[in-house]
mmCIF file of C-alpha atoms in Angstrom:
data_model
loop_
_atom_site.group_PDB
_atom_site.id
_atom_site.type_symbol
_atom_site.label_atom_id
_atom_site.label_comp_id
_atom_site.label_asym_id
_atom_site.label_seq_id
_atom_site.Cartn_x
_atom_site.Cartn_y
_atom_site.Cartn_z
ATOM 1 C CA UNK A 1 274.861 44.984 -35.637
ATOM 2 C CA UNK A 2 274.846 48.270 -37.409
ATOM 3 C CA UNK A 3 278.089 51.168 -36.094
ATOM 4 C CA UNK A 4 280.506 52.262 -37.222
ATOM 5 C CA UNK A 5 284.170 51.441 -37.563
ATOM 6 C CA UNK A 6 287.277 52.978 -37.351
ATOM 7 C CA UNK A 7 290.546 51.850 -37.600
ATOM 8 C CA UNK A 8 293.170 51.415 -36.550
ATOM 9 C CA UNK A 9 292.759 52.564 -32.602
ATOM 10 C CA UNK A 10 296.098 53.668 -32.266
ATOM 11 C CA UNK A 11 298.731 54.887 -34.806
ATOM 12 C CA UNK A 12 302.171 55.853 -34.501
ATOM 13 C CA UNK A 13 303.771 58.352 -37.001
ATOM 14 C CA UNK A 14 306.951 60.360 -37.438
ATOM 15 C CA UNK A 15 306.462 64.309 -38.652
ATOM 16 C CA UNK A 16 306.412 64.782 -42.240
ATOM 17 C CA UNK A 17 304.644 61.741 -42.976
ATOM 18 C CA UNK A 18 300.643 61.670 -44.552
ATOM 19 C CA UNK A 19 298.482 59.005 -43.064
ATOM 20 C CA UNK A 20 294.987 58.170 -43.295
ATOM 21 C CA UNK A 21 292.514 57.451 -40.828
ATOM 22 C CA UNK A 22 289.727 54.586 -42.078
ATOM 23 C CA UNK A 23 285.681 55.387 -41.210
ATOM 24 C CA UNK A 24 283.379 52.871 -42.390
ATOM 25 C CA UNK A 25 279.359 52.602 -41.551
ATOM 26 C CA UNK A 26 276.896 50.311 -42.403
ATOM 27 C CA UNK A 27 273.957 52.042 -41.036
ATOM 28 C CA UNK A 28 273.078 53.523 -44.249
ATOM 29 C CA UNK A 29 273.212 56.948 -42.946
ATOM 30 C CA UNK A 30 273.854 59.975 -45.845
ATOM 31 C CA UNK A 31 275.809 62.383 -43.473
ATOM 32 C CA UNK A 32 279.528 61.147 -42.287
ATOM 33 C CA UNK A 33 281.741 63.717 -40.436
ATOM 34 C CA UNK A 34 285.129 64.199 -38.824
ATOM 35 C CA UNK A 35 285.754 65.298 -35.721
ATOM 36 C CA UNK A 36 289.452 66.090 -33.848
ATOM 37 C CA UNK A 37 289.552 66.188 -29.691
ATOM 38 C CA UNK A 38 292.114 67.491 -27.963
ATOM 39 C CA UNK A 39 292.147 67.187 -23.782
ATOM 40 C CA UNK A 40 290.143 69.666 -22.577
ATOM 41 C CA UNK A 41 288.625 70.851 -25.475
ATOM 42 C CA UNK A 42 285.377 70.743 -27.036
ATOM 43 C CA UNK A 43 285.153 68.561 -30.733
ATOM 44 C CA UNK A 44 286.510 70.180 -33.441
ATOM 45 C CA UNK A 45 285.075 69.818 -36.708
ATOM 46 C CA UNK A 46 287.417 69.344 -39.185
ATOM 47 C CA UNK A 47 285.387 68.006 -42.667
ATOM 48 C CA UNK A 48 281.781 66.604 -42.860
ATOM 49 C CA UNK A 49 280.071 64.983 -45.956
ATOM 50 C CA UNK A 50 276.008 65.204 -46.435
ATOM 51 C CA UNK A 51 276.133 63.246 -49.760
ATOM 52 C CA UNK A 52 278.203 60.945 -51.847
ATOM 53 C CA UNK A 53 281.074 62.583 -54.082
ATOM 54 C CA UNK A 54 280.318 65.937 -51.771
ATOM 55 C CA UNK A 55 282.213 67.174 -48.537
ATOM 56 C CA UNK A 56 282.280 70.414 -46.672
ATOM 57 C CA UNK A 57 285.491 72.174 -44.765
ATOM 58 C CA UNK A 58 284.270 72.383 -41.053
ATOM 59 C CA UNK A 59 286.064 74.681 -38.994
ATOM 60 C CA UNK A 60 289.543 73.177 -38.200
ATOM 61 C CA UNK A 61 289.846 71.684 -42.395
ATOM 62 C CA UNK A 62 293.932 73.165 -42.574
ATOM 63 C CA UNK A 63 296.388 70.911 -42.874
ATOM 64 C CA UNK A 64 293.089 68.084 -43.295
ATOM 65 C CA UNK A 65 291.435 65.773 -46.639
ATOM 66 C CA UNK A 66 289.042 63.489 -47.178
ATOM 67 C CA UNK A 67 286.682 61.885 -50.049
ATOM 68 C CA UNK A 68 283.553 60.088 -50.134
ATOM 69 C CA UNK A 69 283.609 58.001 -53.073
ATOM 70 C CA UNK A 70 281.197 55.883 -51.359
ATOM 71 C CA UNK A 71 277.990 56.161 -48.756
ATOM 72 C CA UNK A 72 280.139 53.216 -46.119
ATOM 73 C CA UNK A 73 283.421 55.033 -46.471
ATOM 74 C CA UNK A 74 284.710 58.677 -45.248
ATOM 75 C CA UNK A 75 288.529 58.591 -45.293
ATOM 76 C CA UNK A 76 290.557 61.148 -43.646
ATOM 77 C CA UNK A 77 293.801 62.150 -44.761
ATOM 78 C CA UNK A 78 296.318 64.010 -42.047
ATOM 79 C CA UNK A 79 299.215 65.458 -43.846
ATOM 80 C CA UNK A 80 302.560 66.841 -43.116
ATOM 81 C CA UNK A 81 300.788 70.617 -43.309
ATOM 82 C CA UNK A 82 298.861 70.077 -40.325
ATOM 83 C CA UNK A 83 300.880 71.520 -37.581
ATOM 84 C CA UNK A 84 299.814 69.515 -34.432
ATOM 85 C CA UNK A 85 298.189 66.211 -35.716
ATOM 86 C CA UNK A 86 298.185 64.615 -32.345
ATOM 87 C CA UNK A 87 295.457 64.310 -31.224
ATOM 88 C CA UNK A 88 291.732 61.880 -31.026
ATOM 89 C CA UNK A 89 289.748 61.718 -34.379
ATOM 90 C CA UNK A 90 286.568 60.848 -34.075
ATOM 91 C CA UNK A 91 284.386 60.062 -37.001
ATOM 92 C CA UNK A 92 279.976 59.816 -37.064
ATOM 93 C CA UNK A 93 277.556 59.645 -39.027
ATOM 94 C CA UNK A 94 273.688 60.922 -38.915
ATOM 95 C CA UNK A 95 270.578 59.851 -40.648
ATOM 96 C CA UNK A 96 269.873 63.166 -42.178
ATOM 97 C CA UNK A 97 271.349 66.422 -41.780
ATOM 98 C CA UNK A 98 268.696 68.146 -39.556
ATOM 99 C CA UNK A 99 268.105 67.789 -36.408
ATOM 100 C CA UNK A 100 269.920 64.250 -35.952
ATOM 101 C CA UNK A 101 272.054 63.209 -33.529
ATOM 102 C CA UNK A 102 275.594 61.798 -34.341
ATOM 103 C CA UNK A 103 276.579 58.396 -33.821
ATOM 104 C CA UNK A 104 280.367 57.748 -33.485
ATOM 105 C CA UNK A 105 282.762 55.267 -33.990
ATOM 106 C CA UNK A 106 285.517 54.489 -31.255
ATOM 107 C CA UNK A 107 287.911 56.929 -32.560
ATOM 108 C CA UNK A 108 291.475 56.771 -33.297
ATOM 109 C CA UNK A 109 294.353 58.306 -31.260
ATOM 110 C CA UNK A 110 297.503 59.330 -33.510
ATOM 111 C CA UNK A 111 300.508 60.621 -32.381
ATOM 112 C CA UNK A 112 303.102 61.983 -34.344
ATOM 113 C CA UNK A 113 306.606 62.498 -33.221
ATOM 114 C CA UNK B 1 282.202 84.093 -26.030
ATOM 115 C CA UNK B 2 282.145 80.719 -26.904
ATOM 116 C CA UNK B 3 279.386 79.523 -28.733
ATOM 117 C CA UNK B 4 278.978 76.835 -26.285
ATOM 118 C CA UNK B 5 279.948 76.989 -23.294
ATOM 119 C CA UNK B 6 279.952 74.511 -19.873
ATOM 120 C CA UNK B 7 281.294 74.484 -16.387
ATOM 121 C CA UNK B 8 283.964 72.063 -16.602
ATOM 122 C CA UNK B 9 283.901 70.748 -12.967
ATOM 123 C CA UNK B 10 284.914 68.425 -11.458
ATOM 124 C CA UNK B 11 281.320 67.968 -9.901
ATOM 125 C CA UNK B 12 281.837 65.637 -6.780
ATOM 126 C CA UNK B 13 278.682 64.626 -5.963
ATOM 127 C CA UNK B 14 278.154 61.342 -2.743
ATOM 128 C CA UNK B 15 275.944 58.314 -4.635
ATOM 129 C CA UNK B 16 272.183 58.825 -4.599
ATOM 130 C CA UNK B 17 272.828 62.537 -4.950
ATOM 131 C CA UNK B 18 270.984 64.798 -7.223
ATOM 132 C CA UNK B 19 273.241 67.152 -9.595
ATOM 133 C CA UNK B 20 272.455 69.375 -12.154
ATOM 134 C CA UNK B 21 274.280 70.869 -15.367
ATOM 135 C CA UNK B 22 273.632 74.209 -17.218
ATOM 136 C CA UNK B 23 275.264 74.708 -20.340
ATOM 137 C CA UNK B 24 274.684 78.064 -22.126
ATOM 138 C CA UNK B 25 275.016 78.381 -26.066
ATOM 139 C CA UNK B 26 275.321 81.826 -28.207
ATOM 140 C CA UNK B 27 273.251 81.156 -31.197
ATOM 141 C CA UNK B 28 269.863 82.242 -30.743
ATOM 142 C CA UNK B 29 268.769 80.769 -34.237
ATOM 143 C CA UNK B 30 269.737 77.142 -32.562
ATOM 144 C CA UNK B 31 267.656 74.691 -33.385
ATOM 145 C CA UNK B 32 268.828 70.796 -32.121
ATOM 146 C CA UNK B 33 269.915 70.732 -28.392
ATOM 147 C CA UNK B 34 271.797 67.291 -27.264
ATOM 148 C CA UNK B 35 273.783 65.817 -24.339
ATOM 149 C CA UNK B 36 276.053 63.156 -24.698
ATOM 150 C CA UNK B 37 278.117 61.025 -22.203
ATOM 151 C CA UNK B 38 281.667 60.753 -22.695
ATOM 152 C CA UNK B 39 283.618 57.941 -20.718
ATOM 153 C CA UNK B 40 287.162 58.630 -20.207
ATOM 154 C CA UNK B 41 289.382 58.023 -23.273
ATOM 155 C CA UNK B 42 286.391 56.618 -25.185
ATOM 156 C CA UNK B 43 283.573 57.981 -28.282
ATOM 157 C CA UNK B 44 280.922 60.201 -27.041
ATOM 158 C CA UNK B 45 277.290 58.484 -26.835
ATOM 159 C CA UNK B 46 273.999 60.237 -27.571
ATOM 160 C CA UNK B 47 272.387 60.582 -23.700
ATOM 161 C CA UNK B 48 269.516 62.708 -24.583
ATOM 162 C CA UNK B 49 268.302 64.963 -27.188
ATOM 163 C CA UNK B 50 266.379 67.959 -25.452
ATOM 164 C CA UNK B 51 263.215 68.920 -26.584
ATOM 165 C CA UNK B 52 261.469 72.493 -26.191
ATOM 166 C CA UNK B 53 258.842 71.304 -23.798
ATOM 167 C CA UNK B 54 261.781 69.425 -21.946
ATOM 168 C CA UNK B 55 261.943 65.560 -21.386
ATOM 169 C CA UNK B 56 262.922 63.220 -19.463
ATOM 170 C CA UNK B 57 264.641 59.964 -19.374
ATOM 171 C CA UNK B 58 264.401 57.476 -16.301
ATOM 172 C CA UNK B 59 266.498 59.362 -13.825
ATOM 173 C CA UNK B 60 267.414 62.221 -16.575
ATOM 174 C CA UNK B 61 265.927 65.475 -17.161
ATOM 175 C CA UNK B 62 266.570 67.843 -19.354
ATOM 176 C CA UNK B 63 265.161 71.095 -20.328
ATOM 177 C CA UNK B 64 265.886 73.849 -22.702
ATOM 178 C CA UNK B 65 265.344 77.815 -21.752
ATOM 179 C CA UNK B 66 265.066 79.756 -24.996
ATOM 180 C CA UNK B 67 264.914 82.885 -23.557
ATOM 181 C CA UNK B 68 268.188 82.774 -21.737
ATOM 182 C CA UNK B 69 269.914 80.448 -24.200
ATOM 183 C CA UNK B 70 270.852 77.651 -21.894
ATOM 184 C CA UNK B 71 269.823 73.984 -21.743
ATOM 185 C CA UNK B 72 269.972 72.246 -18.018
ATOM 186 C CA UNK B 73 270.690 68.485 -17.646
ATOM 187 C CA UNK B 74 269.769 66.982 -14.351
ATOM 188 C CA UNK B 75 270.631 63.871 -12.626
ATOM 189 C CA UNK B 76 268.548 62.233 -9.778
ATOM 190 C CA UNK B 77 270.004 59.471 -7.729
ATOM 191 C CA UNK B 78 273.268 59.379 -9.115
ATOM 192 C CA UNK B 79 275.038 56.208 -9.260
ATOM 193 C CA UNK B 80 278.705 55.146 -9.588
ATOM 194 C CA UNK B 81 278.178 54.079 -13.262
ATOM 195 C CA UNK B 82 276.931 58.088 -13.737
ATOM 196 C CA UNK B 83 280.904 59.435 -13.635
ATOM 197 C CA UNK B 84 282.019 60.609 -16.755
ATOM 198 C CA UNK B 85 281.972 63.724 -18.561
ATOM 199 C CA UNK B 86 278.772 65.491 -20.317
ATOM 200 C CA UNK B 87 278.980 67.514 -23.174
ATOM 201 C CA UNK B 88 276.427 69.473 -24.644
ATOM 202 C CA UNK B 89 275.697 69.583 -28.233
ATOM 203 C CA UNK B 90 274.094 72.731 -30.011
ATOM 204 C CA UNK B 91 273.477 72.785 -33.928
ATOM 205 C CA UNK B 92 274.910 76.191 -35.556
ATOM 206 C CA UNK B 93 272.924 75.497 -38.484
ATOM 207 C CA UNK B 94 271.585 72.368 -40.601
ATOM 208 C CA UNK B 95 273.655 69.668 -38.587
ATOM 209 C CA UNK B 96 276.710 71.392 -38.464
ATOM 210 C CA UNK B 97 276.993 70.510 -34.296
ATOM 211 C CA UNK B 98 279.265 72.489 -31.785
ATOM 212 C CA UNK B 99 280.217 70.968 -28.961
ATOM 213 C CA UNK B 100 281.035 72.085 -25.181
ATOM 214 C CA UNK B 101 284.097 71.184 -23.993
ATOM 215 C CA UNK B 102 281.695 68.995 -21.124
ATOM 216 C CA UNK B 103 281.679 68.868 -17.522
ATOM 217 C CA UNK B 104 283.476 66.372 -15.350
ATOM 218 C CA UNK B 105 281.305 64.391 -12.860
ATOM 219 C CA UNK B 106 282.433 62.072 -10.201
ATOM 220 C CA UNK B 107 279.680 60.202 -8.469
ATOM 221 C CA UNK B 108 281.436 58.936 -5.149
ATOM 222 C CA UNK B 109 280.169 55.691 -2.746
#
């Protein structure tokens, strides 16, 4: 079955340390993105990727990196610079980057103490 | 103003009720119009996409009001499995999506 997959559901980090969230997809879609919830708030865009070797700051990108060496893979980086990184990151993907609705994974919840 | 922006509810609705949703969005130049269903702690999940003419889904409606700059989600004979919270999904441009911060519905027996 095609999705996509992050991992790991839950991590655990102490304050000054960089960790990286994992977003793979084997649906072959060209457009990956990043998204950060926080309770009660709408999705934040934080970085989103319409090609290979090509990404784009979204509106919450501070503190935030990523790469997309490949199509499958959209890594995101948290590091010490971003000033509340607990929260629910949420990455999708879409077929094209008109008009096409987002298909996510099943997020990851990091909390950093 | 937000550039989306939802009632956040809670909507307490009996089962077998009918309940509807407005959302209104700020960007006139909008083109893609979505709801999704978010389950509690979980990923968001495409419900509907909303089409000019307005569509419908089994016991789903939605519709889109250009003029006004609101979309309207309706649910007929709501069930138990129906709780959850619906966001609505407006593109600012390309695919770059904004997102409500939803609205809370609890579909009591």
């Amino acid at each position: 079955d095609g999705g996509i997959t992050q991992s790991p559901k839950y991590l655990f980090r102490k304050e000054g340390q960089n960790v990286t969230l994992s977003c793979e997809q084997n649906l072959n879609h060209d457009a990956m993105y990043w998204y950060r919830q926080d309770p009660g708030q709408g999705l934040r865009l934080i970085y989103y990727s319409q090609i290979v070797n090509d990404f784009q700051k979204g509106d919450i990108a501070e503190g935030y990196s990523v790469s997309r060496e490949k199509k499958e893979s959209f890594p995101l980086t948290v590091t010490s610079a971003q000033k509340n990184p607990t929260a629910f990151y949420l990455c999708a993907s879409s077929i094209g980057v008109y008009n096409s609705p987002l298909h996510f994974g099943n997020g990851t919840r990091l909390t950093v103490t | 103003r937000k550039e989306v922006e939802q009632d956040p509810g809670p909507f307490n609705v009996p089962e077998g009720a009918t309940v509807a949703f407005n959302c209104t969005y700020s960007n006139s130049a909008s083109q893609s119009f979505f709801w999704y269903r978010q389950d509690c702690r979980k990923e968001p999940k495409l419900l509907m996409s909303v089409y000019s003419s307005g569509n419908e889904d089994g016991r789903f409606t939605a519709q889109l009001n250009r003029a006004s700059q609101y979309i309207s989600l309706l649910i007929r004979d709501s069930k138990l499995s129906d709780s959850a919270t619906y966001l609505c999904v407006v593109n600012r441009y390309g695919n770059k999506l904004v997102f409500g911060a939803g609205t809370i519905l609890r579909v009591k027996s």
